Amino acid sequence: MSVDPRIDRLRRAAIARRAAIALGLALPPLFALVLVSQRFAGARAALAIAACAGVALGLVLWRAVRGVDASWLARALDTRATAMDDSAALLFLEPSALAPLAALQRARLLRRLDGLALDLRPAWPSRALAASGALSAIVLGGAFFASTSRRGEDARPGVEAARDRVDATRLTGTQLTIVPPAYTRLAE
């Protein structure tokens, strides 16, 4: 059965908003996790965590959009538009399979869709988005200050002197002497 283009537009808008909300909530912490792991554990660990984060993000997106189906649309239409007369489920049924009275109600609902200004998209959870961003910024800031304080501990005078001695050691030449075994009767 083909769905009315107006309803399909509402469905796609709801899916896009749900996906954007899921990305807005999940990306900042995952990004912070990858950067912190790169800073403390190295590039390989960060790459592994980024791969796992990508899979987790895919699952979050799948879960966010999978619920937008015909039954969700019917409930949302019935809830947000009183003009649907709690009969929005009729819009998703095959017209030939409906009883005459149900088919008449379905036709009325399709005509009423033209006059409705519906928005089935969920509202932006601004507090949750702000909390996600703030938490990620705190984690990144803590990781930055922790790594700079570790570098500051290494800047003690004894450590600097040891670094200078290591840097001052240079290889200037090599000499190799090969002594073959006696049974070969070869010269040195």
XYZ file of N, CA and C in Angstrom:
564
model
N 0.843 -1.176 0.000
C 0.000 0.000 0.000
C 0.884 1.233 0.000
N 0.520 2.189 -0.796
C 1.285 3.430 -0.833
C 0.679 4.423 0.156
N 1.552 5.097 0.866
C 1.120 6.066 1.860
C 0.996 7.421 1.183
N 0.040 8.204 1.618
C -0.163 9.547 1.093
C 1.135 10.347 1.229
N 1.521 11.102 0.207
C 2.791 11.839 0.269
C 2.866 12.825 1.440
N 1.734 13.394 1.832
C 1.737 14.328 2.961
C 2.108 13.611 4.258
N 1.593 12.415 4.425
C 1.913 11.637 5.623
C 3.353 11.150 5.563
N 3.798 10.783 4.375
C 5.188 10.337 4.234
C 6.148 11.487 4.529
N 5.788 12.700 4.142
C 6.608 13.878 4.450
C 6.695 14.081 5.965
N 5.569 13.920 6.656
C 5.561 14.028 8.119
C 6.439 12.945 8.749
N 6.370 11.735 8.208
C 7.165 10.627 8.727
C 8.658 10.896 8.550
N 9.032 11.349 7.342
C 10.446 11.627 7.089
C 10.973 12.764 7.964
N 10.146 13.777 8.195
C 10.561 14.892 9.058
C 10.753 14.409 10.503
N 9.863 13.541 10.968
C 9.995 13.010 12.330
C 11.247 12.146 12.456
N 11.526 11.344 11.437
C 12.731 10.500 11.456
C 13.984 11.369 11.447
N 14.002 12.400 10.612
C 15.170 13.275 10.540
C 15.408 13.981 11.874
N 14.343 14.443 12.528
C 14.514 15.121 13.809
C 14.995 14.156 14.882
N 14.427 12.955 14.896
C 14.875 11.963 15.883
C 16.347 11.620 15.677
N 16.750 11.474 14.427
C 18.158 11.173 14.144
C 19.051 12.334 14.553
N 18.620 13.560 14.291
C 19.420 14.728 14.668
C 19.548 14.839 16.185
N 18.485 14.548 16.897
C 18.535 14.582 18.358
C 19.483 13.503 18.875
N 19.375 12.305 18.317
C 20.257 11.221 18.749
C 21.722 11.565 18.479
N 21.998 12.142 17.318
C 23.371 12.551 17.003
C 23.839 13.659 17.936
N 22.973 14.614 18.199
C 23.337 15.711 19.081
C 23.631 15.258 20.498
N 22.939 14.222 20.943
C 23.172 13.705 22.289
C 24.376 12.772 22.351
N 24.600 11.988 21.311
C 25.633 10.947 21.364
C 26.995 11.400 20.844
N 27.037 12.266 19.861
C 28.324 12.622 19.258
C 29.295 13.329 20.207
N 28.884 14.344 20.955
C 29.873 15.006 21.827
C 30.556 14.062 22.825
N 29.819 13.203 23.560
C 30.541 12.304 24.470
C 31.432 11.296 23.743
N 30.975 10.792 22.605
C 31.800 9.845 21.859
C 33.055 10.522 21.323
N 32.920 11.732 20.849
C 34.063 12.493 20.357
C 35.055 12.741 21.499
N 34.534 13.134 22.652
C 35.405 13.367 23.817
C 36.115 12.078 24.218
N 35.402 10.969 24.199
C 35.997 9.687 24.561
C 37.141 9.323 23.623
N 36.938 9.528 22.339
C 37.982 9.213 21.363
C 39.199 10.126 21.556
N 38.965 11.421 21.770
C 40.096 12.335 21.961
C 40.869 12.040 23.244
N 40.157 11.726 24.310
C 40.831 11.415 25.575
C 41.623 10.122 25.441
N 41.049 9.130 24.770
C 41.776 7.870 24.597
C 43.010 8.073 23.715
N 42.907 8.928 22.725
C 44.075 9.201 21.884
C 45.161 9.901 22.691
N 44.745 10.794 23.561
C 45.713 11.562 24.348
C 46.449 10.685 25.351
N 45.746 9.728 25.968
C 46.352 8.935 27.029
C 46.788 7.537 26.588
N 46.111 6.956 25.592
C 46.423 5.582 25.214
C 47.029 5.461 23.825
N 47.005 6.514 23.046
C 47.627 6.466 21.733
C 46.624 6.332 20.600
N 47.157 6.394 19.394
C 46.323 6.414 18.196
C 45.603 5.090 17.954
N 46.262 3.971 18.234
C 45.612 2.673 18.000
C 44.408 2.486 18.902
N 44.554 2.839 20.159
C 43.429 2.728 21.087
C 42.305 3.669 20.670
N 42.659 4.867 20.251
C 41.650 5.828 19.807
C 40.924 5.320 18.570
N 41.652 4.687 17.671
C 41.025 4.129 16.472
C 40.076 2.996 16.830
N 40.491 2.141 17.746
C 39.615 1.049 18.188
C 38.366 1.592 18.873
N 38.553 2.592 19.711
C 37.399 3.185 20.397
C 36.510 3.914 19.402
N 37.105 4.563 18.412
C 36.308 5.241 17.388
C 35.476 4.240 16.589
N 36.049 3.083 16.294
C 35.283 2.050 15.578
C 34.121 1.559 16.429
N 34.392 1.302 17.696
C 33.317 0.872 18.604
C 32.274 1.971 18.755
N 32.732 3.219 18.823
C 31.808 4.349 18.941
C 30.949 4.473 17.684
N 31.524 4.200 16.529
C 30.750 4.237 15.289
C 29.652 3.185 15.276
N 29.974 1.996 15.751
C 28.961 0.944 15.840
C 27.881 1.343 16.843
N 28.308 1.866 17.989
C 27.345 2.298 19.005
C 26.460 3.418 18.474
N 27.044 4.338 17.727
C 26.267 5.431 17.157
C 25.252 4.904 16.140
N 25.662 3.925 15.349
C 24.727 3.303 14.413
C 23.555 2.652 15.128
N 23.837 1.966 16.236
C 22.761 1.357 17.014
C 21.842 2.404 17.631
N 22.422 3.495 18.107
C 21.612 4.569 18.679
C 20.704 5.172 17.611
N 21.250 5.405 16.427
C 20.436 5.953 15.333
C 19.337 4.983 14.912
N 19.688 3.720 14.806
C 18.690 2.715 14.418
C 17.560 2.682 15.432
N 17.905 2.710 16.708
C 16.894 2.659 17.756
C 16.038 3.922 17.761
N 16.647 5.058 17.431
C 15.910 6.316 17.438
C 14.871 6.379 16.326
N 15.176 5.803 15.168
C 14.261 5.951 14.035
C 13.372 4.736 13.799
N 13.655 3.636 14.437
C 12.875 2.431 14.131
C 11.441 2.519 14.621
N 11.171 3.347 15.596
C 9.829 3.443 16.148
C 8.864 4.265 15.322
N 9.363 4.948 14.298
C 8.482 5.779 13.472
C 7.911 4.894 12.367
N 6.799 4.241 12.686
C 6.131 3.382 11.719
C 4.672 3.825 11.604
N 3.861 3.026 10.939
C 2.464 3.401 10.700
C 1.691 3.562 12.006
N 1.913 2.682 12.963
C 1.161 2.794 14.217
C 1.587 4.046 14.988
N 2.896 4.373 14.973
C 3.351 5.594 15.633
C 2.736 6.821 14.960
N 2.742 6.818 13.614
C 2.161 7.944 12.886
C 0.672 8.099 13.192
N -0.047 6.990 13.244
C -1.475 7.058 13.541
C -1.704 7.621 14.940
N -0.929 7.167 15.923
C -1.082 7.687 17.285
C -0.740 9.172 17.342
N 0.345 9.556 16.656
C 0.759 10.958 16.663
C -0.276 11.847 15.978
N -0.829 11.382 14.872
C -1.863 12.157 14.185
C -3.109 12.297 15.059
N -3.517 11.211 15.690
C -4.689 11.265 16.559
C -4.460 12.184 17.754
N -3.240 12.186 18.289
C -2.934 13.001 19.457
C -2.856 14.480 19.114
N -2.234 14.815 17.997
C -1.966 16.224 17.684
C -3.011 16.888 16.802
N -3.897 16.121 16.208
C -4.920 16.710 15.338
C -6.285 16.146 15.704
N -7.104 16.980 16.311
C -8.450 16.516 16.671
C -9.293 16.268 15.432
N -8.910 16.852 14.302
C -9.651 16.655 13.057
C -9.549 15.220 12.557
N -8.645 14.448 13.097
C -8.492 13.055 12.675
C -9.539 12.148 13.317
N -10.295 12.664 14.294
C -11.383 11.902 14.944
C -10.923 10.545 15.463
N -9.702 10.453 15.926
C -9.139 9.192 16.427
C -9.267 8.058 15.413
N -9.177 8.406 14.136
C -9.312 7.409 13.070
C -8.120 7.419 12.123
N -7.014 7.955 12.539
C -5.864 8.081 11.649
C -5.344 6.731 11.179
N -5.610 5.684 11.921
C -5.151 4.350 11.503
C -5.774 3.951 10.167
N -6.915 4.514 9.824
C -7.560 4.206 8.541
C -6.715 4.675 7.356
N -5.883 5.680 7.576
C -5.054 6.206 6.488
C -3.996 5.211 6.031
N -3.711 4.225 6.858
C -2.648 3.263 6.552
C -3.203 1.919 6.096
N -4.505 1.829 5.905
C -5.127 0.592 5.445
C -5.461 0.703 3.960
N -5.531 -0.434 3.330
C -5.871 -0.494 1.905
C -7.341 -0.096 1.738
N -7.649 0.888 0.888
C -9.041 1.355 0.747
C -10.002 0.260 0.278
N -9.541 -0.642 -0.539
C -10.435 -1.694 -1.054
C -10.815 -2.699 0.027
N -10.025 -2.778 1.095
C -10.305 -3.739 2.162
C -11.199 -3.148 3.250
N -11.578 -1.890 3.121
C -12.371 -1.234 4.151
C -13.868 -1.388 3.886
N -14.609 -1.376 4.980
C -16.076 -1.352 4.882
C -16.480 0.016 4.326
N -17.676 0.137 3.756
C -18.075 1.406 3.140
C -18.006 2.603 4.099
N -18.424 2.433 5.343
C -18.383 3.530 6.302
C -16.930 3.912 6.636
N -16.055 2.925 6.796
C -14.645 3.182 7.075
C -13.970 3.848 5.874
N -14.343 3.441 4.660
C -13.788 4.053 3.454
C -14.223 5.514 3.355
N -15.471 5.811 3.723
C -15.957 7.182 3.728
C -15.179 8.023 4.746
N -14.963 7.474 5.948
C -14.187 8.189 6.975
C -12.751 8.419 6.511
N -12.163 7.428 5.838
C -10.797 7.569 5.323
C -10.732 8.705 4.299
N -11.707 8.783 3.411
C -11.746 9.860 2.407
C -11.869 11.221 3.094
N -12.690 11.307 4.149
C -12.809 12.566 4.901
C -11.462 12.962 5.513
N -10.796 11.979 6.087
C -9.510 12.265 6.724
C -8.488 12.758 5.710
N -8.464 12.177 4.529
C -7.534 12.616 3.488
C -7.826 14.054 3.062
N -9.125 14.423 2.996
C -9.476 15.805 2.658
C -9.058 16.754 3.785
N -9.187 16.326 5.019
C -8.843 17.160 6.168
C -7.330 17.383 6.286
N -6.558 16.466 5.735
C -5.097 16.626 5.788
C -4.645 17.906 5.103
N -5.380 18.331 4.058
C -4.990 19.542 3.326
C -5.054 20.778 4.216
N -6.031 20.846 5.096
C -6.208 22.027 5.931
C -5.406 22.005 7.216
N -4.701 20.928 7.478
C -3.965 20.818 8.732
C -2.508 21.241 8.559
N -2.031 21.983 9.535
C -0.606 22.336 9.579
C 0.008 21.506 10.693
N 0.410 20.310 10.358
C 0.918 19.374 11.363
C 2.438 19.361 11.383
N 2.948 19.155 12.562
C 4.379 18.939 12.743
C 4.521 17.812 13.749
N 4.874 16.634 13.281
C 4.994 15.469 14.157
C 6.401 15.285 14.697
N 7.276 16.214 14.390
C 8.654 16.091 14.861
C 8.713 16.297 16.370
N 9.545 15.530 17.045
C 9.687 15.743 18.491
C 10.405 17.062 18.763
N 10.129 17.639 19.916
C 10.778 18.898 20.291
C 12.247 18.652 20.581
N 13.051 19.690 20.380
C 14.476 19.591 20.687
C 14.653 19.534 22.199
N 15.352 18.537 22.706
C 15.609 18.479 24.155
C 16.811 19.349 24.503
N 16.580 20.667 24.570
C 17.703 21.603 24.706
C 18.501 21.390 25.982
N 17.849 21.045 27.081
C 18.604 20.809 28.317
C 19.511 19.589 28.183
N 18.977 18.531 27.607
C 19.790 17.318 27.442
C 20.943 17.558 26.471
N 20.683 18.297 25.401
C 21.755 18.606 24.449
C 22.827 19.470 25.103
N 22.398 20.453 25.901
C 23.365 21.303 26.596
C 24.160 20.488 27.614
N 23.490 19.588 28.318
C 24.191 18.756 29.302
C 25.201 17.836 28.622
N 24.843 17.284 27.475
C 25.764 16.421 26.738
C 27.001 17.192 26.308
N 26.790 18.396 25.773
C 27.924 19.218 25.358
C 28.773 19.664 26.539
N 28.122 20.044 27.638
C 28.866 20.503 28.815
C 29.678 19.372 29.431
N 29.075 18.199 29.529
C 29.789 17.046 30.078
C 31.004 16.706 29.218
N 30.832 16.756 27.925
C 31.950 16.472 27.020
C 33.049 17.514 27.161
N 32.664 18.781 27.297
C 33.665 19.843 27.475
C 34.413 19.666 28.790
N 33.708 19.259 29.836
C 34.363 19.032 31.132
C 35.360 17.888 31.032
N 34.964 16.812 30.372
C 35.863 15.661 30.215
C 37.098 16.062 29.410
N 36.891 16.780 28.313
C 38.030 17.211 27.492
C 38.933 18.175 28.259
N 38.337 19.098 28.999
C 39.134 20.030 29.791
C 39.928 19.318 30.873
N 39.274 18.369 31.561
C 39.989 17.595 32.581
C 41.131 16.795 31.995
N 40.910 16.210 30.826
C 41.980 15.441 30.177
C 43.124 16.347 29.753
N 42.805 17.539 29.274
C 43.851 18.471 28.863
C 44.684 18.901 30.067
N 44.014 19.271 31.165
C 44.755 19.714 32.343
C 45.513 18.572 33.000
N 44.974 17.367 32.960
C 45.681 16.216 33.530
C 46.946 15.926 32.734
N 46.870 16.026 31.424
C 48.054 15.730 30.613
C 49.087 16.843 30.733
N 48.670 18.110 30.862
C 49.655 19.177 31.024
C 50.286 19.134 32.403
N 49.548 18.689 33.425
C 50.162 18.583 34.759
C 51.163 17.429 34.786
N 50.904 16.379 34.051
C 51.874 15.269 33.966
C 53.147 15.738 33.290
N 53.009 16.564 32.276
C 54.205 17.100 31.616
C 54.960 18.019 32.566
N 54.233 18.773 33.401
C 54.873 19.657 34.358
C 55.666 18.886 35.393
N 55.228 17.705 35.769
C 55.969 16.884 36.730
C 57.278 16.405 36.126
N 57.288 16.178 34.825
C 58.512 15.714 34.169
C 59.541 16.822 34.021
N 59.160 18.058 34.267
C 60.065 19.185 34.045
C 60.921 19.477 35.279
N 61.118 18.526 36.135
C 61.988 18.705 37.304
C 63.434 18.795 36.835
N 64.306 19.444 37.615
C 65.702 19.626 37.178
C 66.433 18.310 36.917
N 66.224 17.284 37.734
C 66.914 16.009 37.523
C 66.501 15.345 36.221
N 65.232 15.468 35.890
C 64.730 14.863 34.650
C 65.296 15.613 33.450
N 65.366 16.939 33.539
C 65.927 17.711 32.434
C 67.408 17.388 32.228
N 68.148 17.215 33.314
C 69.565 16.871 33.195
C 69.726 15.505 32.546
N 68.890 14.559 32.914
C 68.958 13.230 32.308
C 68.640 13.311 30.821
N 67.669 14.138 30.444
C 67.353 14.305 29.028
C 68.537 14.909 28.282
N 69.200 15.893 28.903
C 70.360 16.520 28.257
C 71.478 15.511 28.044
N 71.701 14.626 29.044
C 72.760 13.617 28.889
C 72.420 12.647 27.776
N 71.132 12.267 27.669
C 70.735 11.341 26.607
C 70.890 12.013 25.263
N 70.519 13.277 25.173
C 70.643 13.989 23.913
C 72.106 14.230 23.555
N 72.980 14.354 24.580
C 74.385 14.629 24.321
C 75.123 13.384 23.843
N 74.624 12.215 24.096
C 75.273 10.986 23.665
C 75.056 10.827 22.167
N 76.191 10.718 21.447
C 76.085 10.593 19.998
C 77.014 9.474 19.536
N 76.635 8.802 18.514
C 77.444 7.754 17.902
C 78.305 8.422 16.829
N 79.631 8.293 16.988
C 80.532 8.973 16.042
C 81.211 8.000 15.091
N 81.279 6.738 15.431
C 81.923 5.784 14.539
C 81.695 4.369 15.041
N 81.978 3.391 14.163
C 81.835 1.980 14.538
C 83.032 1.203 14.022
N 83.322 0.121 14.709
C 84.392 -0.776 14.265
C 83.897 -2.182 14.542
N 84.031 -3.057 13.550
C 83.527 -4.416 13.662
C 84.656 -5.384 13.373
N 84.865 -6.315 14.285
C 85.880 -7.341 14.093
C 85.174 -8.684 14.059
N 85.397 -9.438 12.978
C 84.775 -10.747 12.840
C 85.852 -11.800 12.980
N 85.659 -12.694 13.934
C 86.609 -13.781 14.146
C 85.881 -15.071 13.776
N 86.323 -15.675 12.659
C 85.646 -16.919 12.250
C 86.084 -18.086 13.145
N 85.302 -19.148 13.197
C 85.674 -20.312 13.989
C 86.962 -20.951 13.449
N 87.698 -21.660 14.280
C 89.014 -22.224 13.920
C 88.892 -23.251 12.785
N 87.820 -24.011 12.777
C 87.714 -25.071 11.765
C 87.570 -24.514 10.358
N 87.229 -23.229 10.208
C 87.106 -22.664 8.859
C 88.454 -22.256 8.282
N 89.450 -22.064 9.146
C 90.795 -21.670 8.758
C 90.802 -20.382 7.934
N 89.900 -19.473 8.288
C 89.838 -18.176 7.609
C 90.503 -17.125 8.504
N 91.041 -16.089 7.857
C 91.715 -15.030 8.611
C 90.672 -14.121 9.283
N 91.179 -13.383 10.288
C 90.305 -12.473 11.038
C 89.913 -11.314 10.146
